[in-house]
C-alpha positions as a Markdown table, in Angstrom:
| # | Residue | x | y | z |
|---|---|---|---|---|
| 1 | Met | -27.7 | -32.2 | 111.7 |
| 2 | Ala | -25.8 | -29.1 | 110.4 |
| 3 | Gly | -27.4 | -29.9 | 106.7 |
| 4 | Thr | -30.8 | -30.0 | 108.2 |
| 5 | Arg | -30.4 | -26.6 | 110.1 |
| 6 | Leu | -28.8 | -25.0 | 107.0 |
| 7 | Glu | -32.0 | -26.1 | 104.9 |
| 8 | Thr | -34.3 | -24.6 | 107.6 |
| 9 | Val | -32.5 | -21.4 | 107.6 |
| 10 | Phe | -32.5 | -21.3 | 103.8 |
| 11 | Ser | -36.4 | -22.0 | 103.7 |
| 12 | Tyr | -37.1 | -19.4 | 106.2 |
| 13 | Ala | -35.0 | -16.8 | 104.1 |
| 14 | Ile | -37.0 | -17.8 | 100.9 |
| 15 | Leu | -40.2 | -17.4 | 102.7 |
| 16 | Ala | -39.2 | -14.2 | 104.2 |
| 17 | Leu | -38.4 | -12.8 | 100.8 |
| 18 | Phe | -41.4 | -13.8 | 99.2 |
| 19 | Ser | -43.5 | -12.3 | 102.2 |
| 20 | Leu | -41.6 | -9.0 | 101.6 |
| 21 | Ala | -42.4 | -9.1 | 98.2 |
| 22 | Val | -46.1 | -9.3 | 99.0 |
| 23 | Val | -46.2 | -7.1 | 102.1 |
| 24 | Leu | -44.1 | -4.2 | 100.9 |
| 25 | Pro | -46.3 | -3.1 | 97.9 |
| 26 | Val | -49.4 | -3.4 | 100.2 |
| 27 | Gly | -47.9 | -1.4 | 102.8 |
| 28 | Trp | -46.8 | 1.2 | 100.4 |
| 29 | Leu | -50.5 | 1.3 | 98.9 |
| 30 | Leu | -51.8 | 1.9 | 102.5 |
| 31 | Leu | -49.5 | 4.5 | 103.3 |
| 32 | Ala | -50.0 | 6.2 | 99.9 |
| 33 | Ala | -53.7 | 6.0 | 100.5 |
| 34 | Thr | -53.6 | 7.8 | 103.9 |
| 35 | Ser | -51.0 | 10.5 | 102.6 |
| 36 | Pro | -52.0 | 14.1 | 102.4 |
| 37 | Lys | -49.8 | 14.7 | 99.4 |
| 38 | Ala | -51.4 | 14.2 | 96.0 |
| 39 | Asn | -48.3 | 12.5 | 94.7 |
| 40 | Ala | -48.8 | 9.8 | 97.3 |
| 41 | Gly | -45.5 | 10.7 | 99.2 |
| 42 | Val | -45.4 | 9.0 | 102.5 |
| 43 | Asp | -45.8 | 11.3 | 105.4 |
| 44 | Leu | -46.4 | 9.5 | 108.8 |
| 45 | Ser | -46.8 | 12.6 | 110.7 |
| 46 | Asp | -50.1 | 13.4 | 108.9 |
| 47 | Ile | -52.2 | 10.3 | 108.3 |
| 48 | Arg | -55.3 | 11.3 | 106.4 |
| 49 | Leu | -58.1 | 8.7 | 106.5 |
| 50 | Ser | -60.4 | 11.3 | 105.0 |
| 51 | Asn | -58.8 | 10.3 | 101.6 |
| 52 | Phe | -61.1 | 7.2 | 101.8 |
| 53 | Ala | -64.3 | 9.3 | 102.2 |
| 54 | Asp | -63.1 | 11.5 | 99.6 |
| 55 | Ala | -62.4 | 8.8 | 96.9 |
| 56 | Trp | -65.9 | 7.1 | 97.9 |
| 57 | Val | -67.8 | 10.2 | 97.2 |
| 58 | Gln | -66.0 | 11.5 | 94.2 |
| 59 | Ala | -66.1 | 7.8 | 92.4 |
| 60 | Asp | -69.6 | 7.3 | 93.5 |
| 61 | Phe | -68.8 | 4.0 | 95.0 |
| 62 | Thr | -72.0 | 3.6 | 96.6 |
| 63 | Thr | -73.6 | 2.8 | 93.3 |
| 64 | His | -70.8 | 1.0 | 91.7 |
| 65 | Leu | -70.3 | -1.2 | 95.0 |
| 66 | Leu | -74.0 | -2.2 | 94.7 |
| 67 | Asn | -73.5 | -3.1 | 91.1 |
| 68 | Ser | -70.7 | -5.3 | 91.8 |
| 69 | Leu | -72.6 | -7.1 | 94.7 |
| 70 | Ile | -75.4 | -7.8 | 92.4 |
| 71 | Ile | -73.3 | -9.2 | 89.7 |
| 72 | Cys | -71.2 | -11.2 | 92.1 |
| 73 | Val | -74.0 | -12.7 | 94.2 |
| 74 | Gly | -76.1 | -13.5 | 91.1 |
| 75 | Ala | -73.1 | -15.0 | 89.3 |
| 76 | Val | -72.0 | -17.2 | 92.3 |
| 77 | Val | -75.5 | -18.4 | 93.1 |
| 78 | Ile | -76.1 | -19.4 | 89.6 |
| 79 | Thr | -72.6 | -20.9 | 89.1 |
| 80 | Ser | -72.7 | -22.6 | 92.3 |
| 81 | Ser | -76.0 | -24.3 | 92.1 |
| 82 | Val | -75.3 | -25.6 | 88.4 |
| 83 | Ser | -72.0 | -26.7 | 89.4 |
| 84 | Ile | -73.2 | -28.6 | 92.6 |
| 85 | Leu | -76.0 | -30.3 | 90.6 |
| 86 | Ala | -73.9 | -31.2 | 87.6 |
| 87 | Gly | -71.0 | -32.5 | 89.8 |
| 88 | Tyr | -73.6 | -34.5 | 92.0 |
| 89 | Gly | -75.2 | -36.0 | 88.7 |
| 90 | Leu | -71.8 | -36.8 | 87.1 |
| 91 | Thr | -70.3 | -38.6 | 90.3 |
| 92 | Ile | -72.8 | -39.6 | 92.9 |
| 93 | Leu | -75.5 | -40.5 | 90.6 |
| 94 | Ala | -73.4 | -41.5 | 87.7 |
| 95 | Met | -76.0 | -40.4 | 85.1 |
| 96 | Pro | -75.7 | -41.8 | 81.6 |
| 97 | Gly | -73.2 | -40.3 | 79.3 |
| 98 | Ser | -71.2 | -38.8 | 82.1 |
| 99 | Arg | -68.1 | -39.7 | 80.5 |
| 100 | Ile | -69.0 | -37.8 | 77.3 |
| 101 | Val | -70.4 | -34.9 | 79.0 |
| 102 | Phe | -67.6 | -34.0 | 81.3 |
| 103 | Pro | -64.9 | -33.7 | 78.7 |
| 104 | Ile | -67.3 | -31.3 | 76.9 |
| 105 | Ile | -67.7 | -29.2 | 80.0 |
| 106 | Leu | -64.0 | -29.4 | 80.7 |
| 107 | Ala | -63.2 | -27.8 | 77.3 |
| 108 | Gly | -64.7 | -24.6 | 78.8 |
| 109 | Ile | -61.6 | -24.2 | 81.1 |
| 110 | Met | -59.1 | -24.6 | 78.1 |
| 111 | Ile | -60.7 | -21.9 | 75.8 |
| 112 | Pro | -59.4 | -18.4 | 76.7 |
| 113 | Leu | -61.8 | -15.6 | 77.5 |
| 114 | Glu | -60.2 | -13.7 | 74.4 |
| 115 | Gly | -61.2 | -16.4 | 72.1 |
| 116 | Ile | -65.1 | -16.2 | 72.9 |
| 117 | Leu | -65.3 | -12.6 | 73.9 |
| 118 | Val | -66.4 | -11.3 | 70.5 |
| 119 | Pro | -69.1 | -14.1 | 69.7 |
| 120 | Leu | -70.4 | -13.6 | 73.4 |
| 121 | Tyr | -70.8 | -9.8 | 73.1 |
| 122 | Phe | -72.7 | -10.2 | 69.8 |
| 123 | Asn | -74.9 | -12.9 | 71.2 |
| 124 | Leu | -75.7 | -10.7 | 74.2 |
| 125 | Arg | -76.3 | -7.8 | 72.0 |
| 126 | Thr | -78.6 | -9.7 | 69.9 |
| 127 | Val | -81.0 | -10.4 | 73.0 |
| 128 | Gly | -80.3 | -7.0 | 74.2 |
| 129 | Leu | -78.3 | -7.8 | 77.3 |
| 130 | Thr | -75.2 | -5.5 | 76.7 |
| 131 | Ser | -74.8 | -2.6 | 79.2 |
| 132 | Ser | -77.1 | -4.8 | 81.7 |
| 133 | Leu | -76.2 | -6.2 | 85.0 |
| 134 | Phe | -78.3 | -9.4 | 84.2 |
| 135 | Gly | -76.3 | -9.9 | 81.0 |
| 136 | Leu | -72.9 | -9.7 | 83.0 |
| 137 | Val | -74.2 | -11.9 | 85.5 |
| 138 | Ile | -75.1 | -14.6 | 82.7 |
| 139 | Ala | -71.6 | -14.0 | 81.1 |
| 140 | His | -69.7 | -14.8 | 84.5 |
| 141 | Ala | -72.0 | -17.6 | 85.3 |
| 142 | Gly | -71.5 | -19.3 | 81.9 |
| 143 | Leu | -67.7 | -18.8 | 82.2 |
| 144 | Gly | -67.6 | -20.0 | 85.6 |
| 145 | Val | -69.6 | -23.3 | 85.3 |
| 146 | Ser | -66.8 | -25.1 | 83.6 |
| 147 | Phe | -64.5 | -24.7 | 86.6 |
| 148 | Gly | -67.2 | -25.2 | 89.1 |
| 149 | Val | -68.3 | -28.7 | 87.7 |
| 150 | Phe | -64.6 | -29.8 | 87.6 |
| 151 | Trp | -64.1 | -28.7 | 91.1 |
| 152 | Met | -67.3 | -30.4 | 92.4 |
| 153 | Arg | -66.7 | -33.6 | 90.5 |
| 154 | Ala | -63.1 | -33.8 | 92.0 |
| 155 | Thr | -64.4 | -33.0 | 95.5 |
| 156 | Leu | -67.5 | -35.4 | 95.2 |
| 157 | Gln | -65.3 | -38.5 | 93.9 |
| 158 | Ala | -63.8 | -38.5 | 97.5 |
| 159 | Val | -67.1 | -38.8 | 99.3 |
| 160 | Pro | -67.2 | -42.4 | 100.8 |
| 161 | Arg | -69.7 | -44.7 | 98.7 |
| 162 | Glu | -70.6 | -46.4 | 102.0 |
| 163 | Leu | -72.1 | -42.9 | 103.1 |
| 164 | Val | -74.2 | -42.5 | 100.2 |
| 165 | Glu | -75.3 | -46.2 | 100.0 |
| 166 | Ser | -76.4 | -46.0 | 103.7 |
| 167 | Ala | -78.6 | -42.9 | 103.0 |
| 168 | Glu | -80.1 | -44.8 | 100.1 |
| 169 | Leu | -80.9 | -47.8 | 102.2 |
| 170 | Asp | -82.6 | -45.3 | 104.8 |
| 171 | Gly | -85.0 | -44.2 | 102.1 |
| 172 | Ala | -83.2 | -40.7 | 101.4 |
| 173 | Gly | -84.3 | -39.2 | 98.1 |
| 174 | Arg | -81.8 | -37.8 | 95.8 |
| 175 | Leu | -82.1 | -34.2 | 96.7 |
| 176 | Arg | -82.5 | -34.9 | 100.5 |
| 177 | Met | -79.4 | -37.1 | 100.0 |
| 178 | Leu | -77.5 | -34.1 | 98.4 |
| 179 | Trp | -78.7 | -31.4 | 100.9 |
| 180 | Ser | -78.5 | -33.5 | 104.2 |
| 181 | Ile | -75.5 | -35.9 | 103.6 |
| 182 | Val | -73.3 | -34.6 | 100.7 |
| 183 | Leu | -72.9 | -31.0 | 101.0 |
| 184 | Pro | -72.3 | -31.0 | 104.8 |
| 185 | Val | -69.2 | -33.4 | 104.0 |
| 186 | Ile | -67.8 | -31.1 | 101.1 |
| 187 | Arg | -68.5 | -27.8 | 103.1 |
| 188 | Pro | -64.9 | -26.5 | 103.1 |
| 189 | Ala | -64.3 | -27.4 | 99.6 |
| 190 | Leu | -67.7 | -25.7 | 98.7 |
| 191 | Ile | -66.8 | -22.6 | 100.6 |
| 192 | Thr | -63.6 | -22.4 | 98.7 |
| 193 | Met | -65.1 | -22.7 | 95.4 |
| 194 | Val | -67.7 | -19.9 | 96.2 |
| 195 | Leu | -64.8 | -17.6 | 97.5 |
| 196 | Leu | -62.9 | -18.2 | 94.3 |
| 197 | Met | -65.8 | -17.4 | 92.2 |
| 198 | Phe | -66.7 | -14.2 | 94.2 |
| 199 | Met | -63.1 | -13.1 | 93.8 |
| 200 | Trp | -62.9 | -13.7 | 90.1 |
| 201 | Thr | -66.1 | -12.1 | 89.4 |
| 202 | Trp | -65.4 | -9.0 | 91.7 |
| 203 | Asn | -61.9 | -8.5 | 90.3 |
| 204 | Asp | -63.1 | -8.8 | 86.7 |
| 205 | Tyr | -62.3 | -5.8 | 84.5 |
| 206 | Phe | -61.8 | -7.1 | 80.9 |
| 207 | Leu | -65.3 | -8.6 | 80.6 |
| 208 | Ala | -67.2 | -5.7 | 82.3 |
| 209 | Phe | -65.1 | -3.3 | 80.0 |
| 210 | Val | -66.6 | -4.9 | 77.1 |
| 211 | Leu | -70.1 | -5.4 | 78.1 |
| 212 | Ile | -71.0 | -2.5 | 80.0 |
| 213 | Asn | -71.0 | 1.0 | 78.4 |
| 214 | Asp | -73.5 | 2.7 | 80.8 |
| 215 | Glu | -71.6 | 4.4 | 83.6 |
| 216 | Ala | -74.5 | 4.0 | 86.0 |
| 217 | Lys | -74.1 | 0.2 | 85.8 |
| 218 | Met | -70.2 | -0.1 | 86.1 |
| 219 | Pro | -68.9 | -2.5 | 88.7 |
| 220 | Val | -66.4 | -1.1 | 91.1 |
| 221 | Thr | -63.2 | -2.3 | 89.1 |
| 222 | Leu | -64.5 | -0.5 | 85.8 |
| 223 | Ala | -65.3 | 2.5 | 88.1 |
| 224 | Leu | -61.9 | 2.6 | 89.6 |
| 225 | Gly | -60.5 | 2.6 | 86.0 |
| 226 | Ser | -62.5 | 5.5 | 85.2 |
| 227 | Phe | -61.7 | 7.3 | 88.4 |
| 228 | Ser | -58.0 | 6.9 | 87.8 |
| 229 | Thr | -58.3 | 8.4 | 84.3 |
| 230 | Arg | -60.0 | 11.5 | 85.8 |
| 231 | Tyr | -57.6 | 12.0 | 88.9 |
| 232 | Thr | -54.2 | 11.2 | 87.4 |
| 233 | Gln | -52.6 | 14.0 | 89.5 |
| 234 | Gln | -54.0 | 12.7 | 92.7 |
| 235 | Leu | -52.2 | 9.4 | 93.4 |
| 236 | Asn | -53.2 | 9.4 | 97.1 |
| 237 | Leu | -57.1 | 9.4 | 96.2 |
| 238 | Met | -56.3 | 6.8 | 93.5 |
| 239 | Ala | -54.5 | 4.6 | 96.2 |
| 240 | Ala | -57.4 | 5.1 | 98.6 |
| 241 | Ala | -59.9 | 4.1 | 95.9 |
| 242 | Ala | -57.8 | 0.8 | 95.1 |
| 243 | Val | -57.9 | 0.0 | 98.8 |
| 244 | Leu | -61.7 | 0.3 | 98.9 |
| 245 | Val | -62.2 | -1.9 | 95.8 |
| 246 | Ala | -59.9 | -4.8 | 97.4 |
| 247 | Leu | -61.4 | -4.5 | 100.9 |
| 248 | Pro | -64.6 | -6.6 | 100.5 |
| 249 | Val | -62.4 | -9.6 | 99.1 |
| 250 | Leu | -60.1 | -9.2 | 102.0 |
| 251 | Val | -62.8 | -9.1 | 104.7 |
| 252 | Leu | -64.4 | -12.2 | 103.2 |
| 253 | Tyr | -61.0 | -14.1 | 103.1 |
| 254 | Met | -60.3 | -13.1 | 106.9 |
| 255 | Phe | -63.7 | -14.6 | 107.7 |
| 256 | Phe | -63.4 | -17.9 | 105.9 |
| 257 | Gln | -59.6 | -18.3 | 105.7 |
| 258 | Arg | -59.8 | -21.5 | 107.8 |
| 259 | Gln | -62.3 | -23.2 | 105.5 |
| 260 | Phe | -60.6 | -21.9 | 102.4 |
| 261 | Ile | -57.2 | -23.2 | 103.2 |
| 262 | Gln | -58.7 | -26.6 | 104.3 |
| 263 | Gly | -60.7 | -26.8 | 101.1 |
| 264 | Val | -57.7 | -26.0 | 99.0 |
| 265 | Met | -55.6 | -28.6 | 100.9 |
| 266 | Ser | -58.3 | -31.3 | 100.7 |
| 267 | Gly | -58.4 | -30.7 | 96.9 |
| 268 | Ala | -54.5 | -31.0 | 96.6 |
| 269 | Leu | -54.5 | -34.2 | 98.7 |
| 270 | Lys | -57.3 | -35.8 | 96.6 |
| 271 | Gly | -55.3 | -35.0 | 93.5 |
């Protein structure tokens, strides 16, 4: 009994330490973002929310936010659609050659971005898609498909075969069966995949830095980097800009956290 109680106390202590390691930097960032002092010194007697408006205007976040939304929505829609159809074909339909095609797709996860960035840049430059939002959408979609297919294949393998067979006996076509039977069953895992892809695309800096040279087409992460080089002496505005960049992902997670956790847990249990 004493050993179990000691283990519980130790577990809570470890969790508390990890929680503090996450919460303290975020708390400092919020306090710095609302500080009236340019050096981001904390001053609880004067909370200045106008820092967010100043950072928004000076960084022209309206344009860059729209760019990021276009890139993220485009990449997520393309990647999710291709991943769902490919995973459906590889598992439920068991298309010929599935055992050969899947390892080839899976190789995309194993190749680091740095290994393909140079040829990717020259390929996009050849077709005139550098410094283009569409080019960045295609790049993100291509890089995300391997993980998306892997995720959907693992998820769809857990769909009961009896459910699919009963739908076939009822005369449901392949697309009808996917839309009406399969997708509702895997909804939590699908939402998790979409959130992960949106988060990865939104937070990307390296790929956008290489492919986008036009300031008017920069996503928010690239604009934040440019903003930080111009306002190195105004740390409070830099902190406010960082909070604005992180806010959309946090809001999405707050709305879909139950589905996100359920999707991750179901994936872990299937593994």
